[in-house]
């Protein structure tokens, strides 16, 4: 997993690329980066699922934690590059329905 926090003109952005092999080991880093963004009260979290072959219960738990925290603080959440195999799981857990404060659109 890679976690990168950047400062863009619209605010902070956390880009997270989840990876099957390192997800559990790197949860502390992910939570710390997202927590810092939540404290700022603005920005975007982009979760890239291109490295996830199958959504495990741990992965879904992380996604739901990120979603709840971000929506509570008005931070946009984007899920990118899910495999076609993971689309149904993402729909069922509400990750394809996340709405950002700026666009109000579907992700």
PDB file of N, CA and C in Angstrom:
ATOM      1  N   UNK A   1       0.843  -1.170   0.000  1.00  0.00           N
ATOM      2  CA  UNK A   1       0.000   0.000   0.000  1.00  0.00           C
ATOM      3  C   UNK A   1       0.884   1.227   0.000  1.00  0.00           C
ATOM      4  N   UNK A   2       0.457   2.220  -0.726  1.00  0.00           N
ATOM      5  CA  UNK A   2       1.132   3.508  -0.658  1.00  0.00           C
ATOM      6  C   UNK A   2       0.130   4.549  -0.205  1.00  0.00           C
ATOM      7  N   UNK A   3       0.590   5.473   0.599  1.00  0.00           N
ATOM      8  CA  UNK A   3      -0.236   6.579   1.074  1.00  0.00           C
ATOM      9  C   UNK A   3       0.533   7.846   0.788  1.00  0.00           C
ATOM     10  N   UNK A   4      -0.094   8.775   0.103  1.00  0.00           N
ATOM     11  CA  UNK A   4       0.562  10.028  -0.237  1.00  0.00           C
ATOM     12  C   UNK A   4      -0.378  11.173   0.081  1.00  0.00           C
ATOM     13  N   UNK A   5       0.102  12.148   0.858  1.00  0.00           N
ATOM     14  CA  UNK A   5      -0.695  13.330   1.150  1.00  0.00           C
ATOM     15  C   UNK A   5      -0.104  14.496   0.375  1.00  0.00           C
ATOM     16  N   UNK A   6      -0.939  15.201  -0.368  1.00  0.00           N
ATOM     17  CA  UNK A   6      -0.482  16.336  -1.161  1.00  0.00           C
ATOM     18  C   UNK A   6      -1.324  17.550  -0.825  1.00  0.00           C
ATOM     19  N   UNK A   7      -0.790  18.718  -1.108  1.00  0.00           N
ATOM     20  CA  UNK A   7      -1.530  19.955  -0.942  1.00  0.00           C
ATOM     21  C   UNK A   7      -1.850  20.490  -2.328  1.00  0.00           C
ATOM     22  N   UNK A   8      -3.113  20.476  -2.665  1.00  0.00           N
ATOM     23  CA  UNK A   8      -3.578  20.952  -3.968  1.00  0.00           C
ATOM     24  C   UNK A   8      -4.274  22.289  -3.767  1.00  0.00           C
ATOM     25  N   UNK A   9      -4.531  23.042  -4.851  1.00  0.00           N
ATOM     26  CA  UNK A   9      -5.220  24.324  -4.709  1.00  0.00           C
ATOM     27  C   UNK A   9      -6.563  24.214  -3.980  1.00  0.00           C
ATOM     28  N   UNK A  10      -7.251  23.101  -4.123  1.00  0.00           N
ATOM     29  CA  UNK A  10      -8.562  22.927  -3.485  1.00  0.00           C
ATOM     30  C   UNK A  10      -8.446  22.401  -2.056  1.00  0.00           C
ATOM     31  N   UNK A  11      -7.245  22.181  -1.558  1.00  0.00           N
ATOM     32  CA  UNK A  11      -7.061  21.652  -0.213  1.00  0.00           C
ATOM     33  C   UNK A  11      -6.187  20.418  -0.230  1.00  0.00           C
ATOM     34  N   UNK A  12      -6.112  19.772   0.911  1.00  0.00           N
ATOM     35  CA  UNK A  12      -5.297  18.566   1.025  1.00  0.00           C
ATOM     36  C   UNK A  12      -5.961  17.400   0.317  1.00  0.00           C
ATOM     37  N   UNK A  13      -5.135  16.510  -0.155  1.00  0.00           N
ATOM     38  CA  UNK A  13      -5.630  15.287  -0.777  1.00  0.00           C
ATOM     39  C   UNK A  13      -4.787  14.128  -0.277  1.00  0.00           C
ATOM     40  N   UNK A  14      -5.459  13.054   0.085  1.00  0.00           N
ATOM     41  CA  UNK A  14      -4.769  11.825   0.445  1.00  0.00           C
ATOM     42  C   UNK A  14      -5.065  10.826  -0.655  1.00  0.00           C
ATOM     43  N   UNK A  15      -4.013  10.316  -1.262  1.00  0.00           N
ATOM     44  CA  UNK A  15      -4.164   9.287  -2.276  1.00  0.00           C
ATOM     45  C   UNK A  15      -3.629   7.994  -1.687  1.00  0.00           C
ATOM     46  N   UNK A  16      -4.474   6.986  -1.670  1.00  0.00           N
ATOM     47  CA  UNK A  16      -4.140   5.706  -1.066  1.00  0.00           C
ATOM     48  C   UNK A  16      -4.269   4.624  -2.118  1.00  0.00           C
ATOM     49  N   UNK A  17      -3.211   3.874  -2.318  1.00  0.00           N
ATOM     50  CA  UNK A  17      -3.279   2.719  -3.217  1.00  0.00           C
ATOM     51  C   UNK A  17      -3.215   1.483  -2.351  1.00  0.00           C
ATOM     52  N   UNK A  18      -4.352   0.801  -2.231  1.00  0.00           N
ATOM     53  CA  UNK A  18      -4.408  -0.402  -1.411  1.00  0.00           C
ATOM     54  C   UNK A  18      -3.803  -1.569  -2.163  1.00  0.00           C
ATOM     55  N   UNK A  19      -3.170  -2.442  -1.406  1.00  0.00           N
ATOM     56  CA  UNK A  19      -2.488  -3.595  -1.975  1.00  0.00           C
ATOM     57  C   UNK A  19      -2.804  -4.804  -1.106  1.00  0.00           C
ATOM     58  N   UNK A  20      -3.149  -5.900  -1.729  1.00  0.00           N
ATOM     59  CA  UNK A  20      -3.499  -7.119  -0.999  1.00  0.00           C
ATOM     60  C   UNK A  20      -2.419  -7.551  -0.007  1.00  0.00           C
ATOM     61  N   UNK A  21      -1.182  -7.433  -0.387  1.00  0.00           N
ATOM     62  CA  UNK A  21      -0.094  -7.971   0.426  1.00  0.00           C
ATOM     63  C   UNK A  21       0.255  -7.122   1.640  1.00  0.00           C
ATOM     64  N   UNK A  22       0.029  -5.820   1.589  1.00  0.00           N
ATOM     65  CA  UNK A  22       0.491  -4.959   2.679  1.00  0.00           C
ATOM     66  C   UNK A  22      -0.630  -4.268   3.440  1.00  0.00           C
ATOM     67  N   UNK A  23      -1.872  -4.550   3.114  1.00  0.00           N
ATOM     68  CA  UNK A  23      -2.991  -3.831   3.718  1.00  0.00           C
ATOM     69  C   UNK A  23      -2.974  -3.873   5.240  1.00  0.00           C
ATOM     70  N   UNK A  24      -2.924  -5.048   5.823  1.00  0.00           N
ATOM     71  CA  UNK A  24      -2.989  -5.150   7.282  1.00  0.00           C
ATOM     72  C   UNK A  24      -1.794  -4.490   7.959  1.00  0.00           C
ATOM     73  N   UNK A  25      -0.629  -4.609   7.379  1.00  0.00           N
ATOM     74  CA  UNK A  25       0.584  -4.029   7.962  1.00  0.00           C
ATOM     75  C   UNK A  25       0.542  -2.499   7.950  1.00  0.00           C
ATOM     76  N   UNK A  26      -0.088  -1.922   6.950  1.00  0.00           N
ATOM     77  CA  UNK A  26      -0.046  -0.470   6.782  1.00  0.00           C
ATOM     78  C   UNK A  26      -1.298   0.268   7.234  1.00  0.00           C
ATOM     79  N   UNK A  27      -2.203  -0.402   7.954  1.00  0.00           N
ATOM     80  CA  UNK A  27      -3.430   0.263   8.395  1.00  0.00           C
ATOM     81  C   UNK A  27      -3.156   1.465   9.290  1.00  0.00           C
ATOM     82  N   UNK A  28      -2.144   1.365  10.153  1.00  0.00           N
ATOM     83  CA  UNK A  28      -1.828   2.480  11.058  1.00  0.00           C
ATOM     84  C   UNK A  28      -1.451   3.729  10.261  1.00  0.00           C
ATOM     85  N   UNK A  29      -0.643   3.579   9.223  1.00  0.00           N
ATOM     86  CA  UNK A  29      -0.254   4.720   8.388  1.00  0.00           C
ATOM     87  C   UNK A  29      -1.477   5.312   7.689  1.00  0.00           C
ATOM     88  N   UNK A  30      -2.317   4.458   7.142  1.00  0.00           N
ATOM     89  CA  UNK A  30      -3.524   4.926   6.465  1.00  0.00           C
ATOM     90  C   UNK A  30      -4.402   5.726   7.421  1.00  0.00           C
ATOM     91  N   UNK A  31      -4.655   5.177   8.582  1.00  0.00           N
ATOM     92  CA  UNK A  31      -5.505   5.874   9.553  1.00  0.00           C
ATOM     93  C   UNK A  31      -4.889   7.192   9.991  1.00  0.00           C
ATOM     94  N   UNK A  32      -3.587   7.223  10.176  1.00  0.00           N
ATOM     95  CA  UNK A  32      -2.925   8.466  10.567  1.00  0.00           C
ATOM     96  C   UNK A  32      -3.039   9.543   9.502  1.00  0.00           C
ATOM     97  N   UNK A  33      -2.825   9.182   8.249  1.00  0.00           N
ATOM     98  CA  UNK A  33      -2.914  10.155   7.158  1.00  0.00           C
ATOM     99  C   UNK A  33      -4.335  10.669   7.005  1.00  0.00           C
ATOM    100  N   UNK A  34      -5.309   9.776   7.041  1.00  0.00           N
ATOM    101  CA  UNK A  34      -6.701  10.196   6.901  1.00  0.00           C
ATOM    102  C   UNK A  34      -7.119  11.034   8.109  1.00  0.00           C
ATOM    103  N   UNK A  35      -6.679  10.659   9.300  1.00  0.00           N
ATOM    104  CA  UNK A  35      -7.008  11.436  10.497  1.00  0.00           C
ATOM    105  C   UNK A  35      -6.481  12.865  10.390  1.00  0.00           C
ATOM    106  N   UNK A  36      -5.280  13.041   9.862  1.00  0.00           N
ATOM    107  CA  UNK A  36      -4.741  14.403   9.682  1.00  0.00           C
ATOM    108  C   UNK A  36      -5.601  15.199   8.709  1.00  0.00           C
ATOM    109  N   UNK A  37      -6.055  14.561   7.657  1.00  0.00           N
ATOM    110  CA  UNK A  37      -6.922  15.227   6.694  1.00  0.00           C
ATOM    111  C   UNK A  37      -8.258  15.583   7.342  1.00  0.00           C
ATOM    112  N   UNK A  38      -8.804  14.692   8.150  1.00  0.00           N
ATOM    113  CA  UNK A  38     -10.077  14.961   8.806  1.00  0.00           C
ATOM    114  C   UNK A  38      -9.971  16.164   9.725  1.00  0.00           C
ATOM    115  N   UNK A  39      -8.834  16.335  10.374  1.00  0.00           N
ATOM    116  CA  UNK A  39      -8.639  17.480  11.269  1.00  0.00           C
ATOM    117  C   UNK A  39      -8.654  18.782  10.491  1.00  0.00           C
ATOM    118  N   UNK A  40      -8.230  18.762   9.218  1.00  0.00           N
ATOM    119  CA  UNK A  40      -8.213  19.986   8.419  1.00  0.00           C
ATOM    120  C   UNK A  40      -9.623  20.377   7.980  1.00  0.00           C
ATOM    121  N   UNK A  41     -10.536  19.398   7.903  1.00  0.00           N
ATOM    122  CA  UNK A  41     -11.925  19.692   7.568  1.00  0.00           C
ATOM    123  C   UNK A  41     -12.197  19.946   6.099  1.00  0.00           C
ATOM    124  N   UNK A  42     -11.239  19.729   5.239  1.00  0.00           N
ATOM    125  CA  UNK A  42     -11.473  19.890   3.812  1.00  0.00           C
ATOM    126  C   UNK A  42     -10.467  19.050   3.034  1.00  0.00           C
ATOM    127  N   UNK A  43     -10.833  18.716   1.828  1.00  0.00           N
ATOM    128  CA  UNK A  43      -9.927  17.940   0.999  1.00  0.00           C
ATOM    129  C   UNK A  43     -10.609  16.760   0.360  1.00  0.00           C
ATOM    130  N   UNK A  44      -9.789  15.813  -0.065  1.00  0.00           N
ATOM    131  CA  UNK A  44     -10.272  14.644  -0.794  1.00  0.00           C
ATOM    132  C   UNK A  44      -9.467  13.426  -0.377  1.00  0.00           C
ATOM    133  N   UNK A  45     -10.134  12.286  -0.288  1.00  0.00           N
ATOM    134  CA  UNK A  45      -9.459  11.010  -0.117  1.00  0.00           C
ATOM    135  C   UNK A  45      -9.771  10.191  -1.351  1.00  0.00           C
ATOM    136  N   UNK A  46      -8.731   9.740  -2.014  1.00  0.00           N
ATOM    137  CA  UNK A  46      -8.874   8.911  -3.205  1.00  0.00           C
ATOM    138  C   UNK A  46      -8.273   7.546  -2.898  1.00  0.00           C
ATOM    139  N   UNK A  47      -9.116   6.514  -2.953  1.00  0.00           N
ATOM    140  CA  UNK A  47      -8.668   5.155  -2.651  1.00  0.00           C
ATOM    141  C   UNK A  47      -8.588   4.374  -3.960  1.00  0.00           C
ATOM    142  N   UNK A  48      -7.384   3.994  -4.331  1.00  0.00           N
ATOM    143  CA  UNK A  48      -7.129   3.256  -5.566  1.00  0.00           C
ATOM    144  C   UNK A  48      -7.134   1.760  -5.246  1.00  0.00           C
ATOM    145  N   UNK A  49      -8.054   1.035  -5.867  1.00  0.00           N
ATOM    146  CA  UNK A  49      -8.178  -0.394  -5.610  1.00  0.00           C
ATOM    147  C   UNK A  49      -7.529  -1.260  -6.686  1.00  0.00           C
ATOM    148  N   UNK A  50      -6.684  -0.672  -7.510  1.00  0.00           N
ATOM    149  CA  UNK A  50      -6.079  -1.444  -8.594  1.00  0.00           C
ATOM    150  C   UNK A  50      -5.198  -2.586  -8.094  1.00  0.00           C
ATOM    151  N   UNK A  51      -4.685  -2.512  -6.871  1.00  0.00           N
ATOM    152  CA  UNK A  51      -3.848  -3.567  -6.318  1.00  0.00           C
ATOM    153  C   UNK A  51      -4.608  -4.588  -5.497  1.00  0.00           C
ATOM    154  N   UNK A  52      -5.941  -4.511  -5.513  1.00  0.00           N
ATOM    155  CA  UNK A  52      -6.756  -5.412  -4.710  1.00  0.00           C
ATOM    156  C   UNK A  52      -7.499  -6.372  -5.627  1.00  0.00           C
ATOM    157  N   UNK A  53      -7.125  -7.633  -5.564  1.00  0.00           N
ATOM    158  CA  UNK A  53      -7.776  -8.641  -6.406  1.00  0.00           C
ATOM    159  C   UNK A  53      -9.141  -9.025  -5.856  1.00  0.00           C
ATOM    160  N   UNK A  54      -9.232  -9.137  -4.529  1.00  0.00           N
ATOM    161  CA  UNK A  54     -10.480  -9.531  -3.893  1.00  0.00           C
ATOM    162  C   UNK A  54     -10.643  -8.705  -2.629  1.00  0.00           C
ATOM    163  N   UNK A  55     -11.823  -8.145  -2.435  1.00  0.00           N
ATOM    164  CA  UNK A  55     -12.070  -7.322  -1.260  1.00  0.00           C
ATOM    165  C   UNK A  55     -12.275  -8.211  -0.035  1.00  0.00           C
ATOM    166  N   UNK A  56     -11.298  -8.198   0.847  1.00  0.00           N
ATOM    167  CA  UNK A  56     -11.393  -8.969   2.086  1.00  0.00           C
ATOM    168  C   UNK A  56     -12.227  -8.190   3.098  1.00  0.00           C
ATOM    169  N   UNK A  57     -12.574  -8.840   4.198  1.00  0.00           N
ATOM    170  CA  UNK A  57     -13.324  -8.141   5.239  1.00  0.00           C
ATOM    171  C   UNK A  57     -12.498  -6.995   5.813  1.00  0.00           C
ATOM    172  N   UNK A  58     -11.186  -7.161   5.907  1.00  0.00           N
ATOM    173  CA  UNK A  58     -10.325  -6.079   6.406  1.00  0.00           C
ATOM    174  C   UNK A  58     -10.342  -4.892   5.456  1.00  0.00           C
ATOM    175  N   UNK A  59     -10.314  -5.146   4.161  1.00  0.00           N
ATOM    176  CA  UNK A  59     -10.338  -4.065   3.178  1.00  0.00           C
ATOM    177  C   UNK A  59     -11.666  -3.315   3.242  1.00  0.00           C
ATOM    178  N   UNK A  60     -12.757  -4.055   3.314  1.00  0.00           N
ATOM    179  CA  UNK A  60     -14.078  -3.412   3.413  1.00  0.00           C
ATOM    180  C   UNK A  60     -14.175  -2.598   4.694  1.00  0.00           C
ATOM    181  N   UNK A  61     -13.647  -3.122   5.800  1.00  0.00           N
ATOM    182  CA  UNK A  61     -13.666  -2.378   7.060  1.00  0.00           C
ATOM    183  C   UNK A  61     -12.907  -1.061   6.938  1.00  0.00           C
ATOM    184  N   UNK A  62     -11.761  -1.086   6.288  1.00  0.00           N
ATOM    185  CA  UNK A  62     -10.981   0.147   6.091  1.00  0.00           C
ATOM    186  C   UNK A  62     -11.766   1.137   5.229  1.00  0.00           C
ATOM    187  N   UNK A  63     -12.354   0.652   4.154  1.00  0.00           N
ATOM    188  CA  UNK A  63     -13.120   1.535   3.269  1.00  0.00           C
ATOM    189  C   UNK A  63     -14.288   2.175   4.007  1.00  0.00           C
ATOM    190  N   UNK A  64     -14.977   1.401   4.820  1.00  0.00           N
ATOM    191  CA  UNK A  64     -16.113   1.947   5.567  1.00  0.00           C
ATOM    192  C   UNK A  64     -15.655   2.941   6.625  1.00  0.00           C
ATOM    193  N   UNK A  65     -14.518   2.678   7.266  1.00  0.00           N
ATOM    194  CA  UNK A  65     -13.970   3.622   8.251  1.00  0.00           C
ATOM    195  C   UNK A  65     -13.637   4.949   7.584  1.00  0.00           C
ATOM    196  N   UNK A  66     -12.970   4.864   6.429  1.00  0.00           N
ATOM    197  CA  UNK A  66     -12.610   6.068   5.677  1.00  0.00           C
ATOM    198  C   UNK A  66     -13.879   6.822   5.260  1.00  0.00           C
ATOM    199  N   UNK A  67     -14.843   6.105   4.724  1.00  0.00           N
ATOM    200  CA  UNK A  67     -16.086   6.726   4.260  1.00  0.00           C
ATOM    201  C   UNK A  67     -16.808   7.448   5.398  1.00  0.00           C
ATOM    202  N   UNK A  68     -17.003   6.762   6.519  1.00  0.00           N
ATOM    203  CA  UNK A  68     -17.729   7.371   7.645  1.00  0.00           C
ATOM    204  C   UNK A  68     -17.022   8.618   8.157  1.00  0.00           C
ATOM    205  N   UNK A  69     -15.728   8.501   8.377  1.00  0.00           N
ATOM    206  CA  UNK A  69     -14.989   9.642   8.905  1.00  0.00           C
ATOM    207  C   UNK A  69     -14.990  10.828   7.964  1.00  0.00           C
ATOM    208  N   UNK A  70     -14.794  10.561   6.695  1.00  0.00           N
ATOM    209  CA  UNK A  70     -14.728  11.644   5.722  1.00  0.00           C
ATOM    210  C   UNK A  70     -16.078  12.324   5.545  1.00  0.00           C
ATOM    211  N   UNK A  71     -17.124  11.548   5.407  1.00  0.00           N
ATOM    212  CA  UNK A  71     -18.442  12.150   5.216  1.00  0.00           C
ATOM    213  C   UNK A  71     -18.864  12.961   6.429  1.00  0.00           C
ATOM    214  N   UNK A  72     -18.492  12.498   7.597  1.00  0.00           N
ATOM    215  CA  UNK A  72     -18.809  13.219   8.837  1.00  0.00           C
ATOM    216  C   UNK A  72     -18.122  14.592   8.871  1.00  0.00           C
ATOM    217  N   UNK A  73     -16.976  14.707   8.200  1.00  0.00           N
ATOM    218  CA  UNK A  73     -16.211  15.955   8.213  1.00  0.00           C
ATOM    219  C   UNK A  73     -16.283  16.719   6.889  1.00  0.00           C
ATOM    220  N   UNK A  74     -17.169  16.327   5.992  1.00  0.00           N
ATOM    221  CA  UNK A  74     -17.339  17.050   4.733  1.00  0.00           C
ATOM    222  C   UNK A  74     -16.201  16.859   3.746  1.00  0.00           C
ATOM    223  N   UNK A  75     -15.545  15.726   3.801  1.00  0.00           N
ATOM    224  CA  UNK A  75     -14.419  15.443   2.915  1.00  0.00           C
ATOM    225  C   UNK A  75     -14.869  14.460   1.844  1.00  0.00           C
ATOM    226  N   UNK A  76     -14.532  14.769   0.617  1.00  0.00           N
ATOM    227  CA  UNK A  76     -14.922  13.934  -0.511  1.00  0.00           C
ATOM    228  C   UNK A  76     -14.127  12.633  -0.523  1.00  0.00           C
ATOM    229  N   UNK A  77     -14.795  11.540  -0.881  1.00  0.00           N
ATOM    230  CA  UNK A  77     -14.157  10.229  -1.000  1.00  0.00           C
ATOM    231  C   UNK A  77     -14.353   9.726  -2.420  1.00  0.00           C
ATOM    232  N   UNK A  78     -13.281   9.250  -3.022  1.00  0.00           N
ATOM    233  CA  UNK A  78     -13.350   8.647  -4.351  1.00  0.00           C
ATOM    234  C   UNK A  78     -12.728   7.258  -4.294  1.00  0.00           C
ATOM    235  N   UNK A  79     -13.418   6.301  -4.887  1.00  0.00           N
ATOM    236  CA  UNK A  79     -12.865   4.958  -5.044  1.00  0.00           C
ATOM    237  C   UNK A  79     -12.559   4.805  -6.526  1.00  0.00           C
ATOM    238  N   UNK A  80     -11.313   4.461  -6.839  1.00  0.00           N
ATOM    239  CA  UNK A  80     -10.919   4.353  -8.242  1.00  0.00           C
ATOM    240  C   UNK A  80     -10.383   2.963  -8.553  1.00  0.00           C
ATOM    241  N   UNK A  81     -10.465   2.605  -9.799  1.00  0.00           N
ATOM    242  CA  UNK A  81      -9.889   1.387 -10.364  1.00  0.00           C
ATOM    243  C   UNK A  81     -10.314   0.082  -9.694  1.00  0.00           C
ATOM    244  N   UNK A  82     -11.588  -0.055  -9.333  1.00  0.00           N
ATOM    245  CA  UNK A  82     -11.988  -1.359  -8.802  1.00  0.00           C
ATOM    246  C   UNK A  82     -12.059  -2.385  -9.933  1.00  0.00           C
ATOM    247  N   UNK A  83     -11.782  -3.616  -9.618  1.00  0.00           N
ATOM    248  CA  UNK A  83     -11.926  -4.660 -10.628  1.00  0.00           C
ATOM    249  C   UNK A  83     -13.416  -4.937 -10.804  1.00  0.00           C
ATOM    250  N   UNK A  84     -13.776  -5.489 -11.937  1.00  0.00           N
ATOM    251  CA  UNK A  84     -15.186  -5.808 -12.174  1.00  0.00           C
ATOM    252  C   UNK A  84     -15.675  -6.819 -11.140  1.00  0.00           C
ATOM    253  N   UNK A  85     -14.778  -7.628 -10.651  1.00  0.00           N
ATOM    254  CA  UNK A  85     -15.107  -8.622  -9.630  1.00  0.00           C
ATOM    255  C   UNK A  85     -15.521  -7.967  -8.311  1.00  0.00           C
ATOM    256  N   UNK A  86     -14.995  -6.764  -8.022  1.00  0.00           N
ATOM    257  CA  UNK A  86     -15.258  -6.084  -6.752  1.00  0.00           C
ATOM    258  C   UNK A  86     -16.415  -5.096  -6.806  1.00  0.00           C
ATOM    259  N   UNK A  87     -16.947  -4.827  -7.972  1.00  0.00           N
ATOM    260  CA  UNK A  87     -18.001  -3.818  -8.097  1.00  0.00           C
ATOM    261  C   UNK A  87     -19.238  -4.129  -7.257  1.00  0.00           C
ATOM    262  N   UNK A  88     -19.675  -5.376  -7.247  1.00  0.00           N
ATOM    263  CA  UNK A  88     -20.871  -5.728  -6.496  1.00  0.00           C
ATOM    264  C   UNK A  88     -20.670  -5.513  -4.998  1.00  0.00           C
ATOM    265  N   UNK A  89     -19.516  -5.905  -4.484  1.00  0.00           N
ATOM    266  CA  UNK A  89     -19.220  -5.708  -3.065  1.00  0.00           C
ATOM    267  C   UNK A  89     -19.206  -4.216  -2.739  1.00  0.00           C
ATOM    268  N   UNK A  90     -18.607  -3.412  -3.598  1.00  0.00           N
ATOM    269  CA  UNK A  90     -18.559  -1.962  -3.372  1.00  0.00           C
ATOM    270  C   UNK A  90     -19.954  -1.359  -3.379  1.00  0.00           C
ATOM    271  N   UNK A  91     -20.804  -1.825  -4.260  1.00  0.00           N
ATOM    272  CA  UNK A  91     -22.187  -1.333  -4.278  1.00  0.00           C
ATOM    273  C   UNK A  91     -22.910  -1.690  -2.983  1.00  0.00           C
ATOM    274  N   UNK A  92     -22.772  -2.946  -2.555  1.00  0.00           N
ATOM    275  CA  UNK A  92     -23.465  -3.399  -1.346  1.00  0.00           C
ATOM    276  C   UNK A  92     -23.008  -2.670  -0.088  1.00  0.00           C
ATOM    277  N   UNK A  93     -21.739  -2.293  -0.015  1.00  0.00           N
ATOM    278  CA  UNK A  93     -21.283  -1.589   1.186  1.00  0.00           C
ATOM    279  C   UNK A  93     -21.377  -0.072   1.035  1.00  0.00           C
ATOM    280  N   UNK A  94     -21.921   0.399  -0.086  1.00  0.00           N
ATOM    281  CA  UNK A  94     -22.170   1.824  -0.256  1.00  0.00           C
ATOM    282  C   UNK A  94     -21.000   2.643  -0.742  1.00  0.00           C
ATOM    283  N   UNK A  95     -19.946   2.009  -1.176  1.00  0.00           N
ATOM    284  CA  UNK A  95     -18.769   2.770  -1.604  1.00  0.00           C
ATOM    285  C   UNK A  95     -18.920   3.371  -2.994  1.00  0.00           C
ATOM    286  N   UNK A  96     -19.851   2.928  -3.773  1.00  0.00           N
ATOM    287  CA  UNK A  96     -20.059   3.534  -5.088  1.00  0.00           C
ATOM    288  C   UNK A  96     -21.088   4.644  -5.029  1.00  0.00           C
ATOM    289  N   UNK A  97     -21.628   4.887  -3.850  1.00  0.00           N
ATOM    290  CA  UNK A  97     -22.625   5.923  -3.667  1.00  0.00           C
ATOM    291  C   UNK A  97     -22.096   7.094  -2.844  1.00  0.00           C
ATOM    292  N   UNK A  98     -20.803   7.128  -2.566  1.00  0.00           N
ATOM    293  CA  UNK A  98     -20.237   8.190  -1.749  1.00  0.00           C
ATOM    294  C   UNK A  98     -20.395   9.520  -2.461  1.00  0.00           C
ATOM    295  N   UNK A  99     -20.890  10.507  -1.747  1.00  0.00           N
ATOM    296  CA  UNK A  99     -21.110  11.823  -2.325  1.00  0.00           C
ATOM    297  C   UNK A  99     -20.150  12.820  -1.689  1.00  0.00           C
ATOM    298  N   UNK A 100     -19.537  13.614  -2.532  1.00  0.00           N
ATOM    299  CA  UNK A 100     -18.624  14.640  -2.049  1.00  0.00           C
ATOM    300  C   UNK A 100     -19.349  15.941  -1.866  1.00  0.00           C
ATOM    301  N   UNK A 101     -18.846  16.837  -1.010  1.00  0.00           N
ATOM    302  CA  UNK A 101     -19.525  18.096  -0.726  1.00  0.00           C
ATOM    303  C   UNK A 101     -19.553  19.032  -1.936  1.00  0.00           C
ATOM    304  N   UNK A 102     -18.551  18.976  -2.783  1.00  0.00           N
ATOM    305  CA  UNK A 102     -18.477  19.925  -3.892  1.00  0.00           C
ATOM    306  C   UNK A 102     -19.399  19.552  -5.039  1.00  0.00           C
ATOM    307  N   UNK A 103     -19.413  18.284  -5.404  1.00  0.00           N
ATOM    308  CA  UNK A 103     -20.153  17.888  -6.604  1.00  0.00           C
ATOM    309  C   UNK A 103     -21.503  17.290  -6.287  1.00  0.00           C
ATOM    310  N   UNK A 104     -21.625  16.649  -5.149  1.00  0.00           N
ATOM    311  CA  UNK A 104     -22.859  15.955  -4.817  1.00  0.00           C
ATOM    312  C   UNK A 104     -23.119  14.798  -5.757  1.00  0.00           C
ATOM    313  N   UNK A 105     -22.139  14.485  -6.594  1.00  0.00           N
ATOM    314  CA  UNK A 105     -22.313  13.468  -7.616  1.00  0.00           C
ATOM    315  C   UNK A 105     -21.932  12.093  -7.161  1.00  0.00           C
ATOM    316  N   UNK A 106     -22.220  11.163  -8.018  1.00  0.00           N
ATOM    317  CA  UNK A 106     -21.939   9.764  -7.744  1.00  0.00           C
ATOM    318  C   UNK A 106     -20.475   9.457  -8.036  1.00  0.00           C
ATOM    319  N   UNK A 107     -19.895   8.613  -7.225  1.00  0.00           N
ATOM    320  CA  UNK A 107     -18.506   8.197  -7.394  1.00  0.00           C
ATOM    321  C   UNK A 107     -18.469   6.738  -7.767  1.00  0.00           C
TER     322      UNK A 107
END
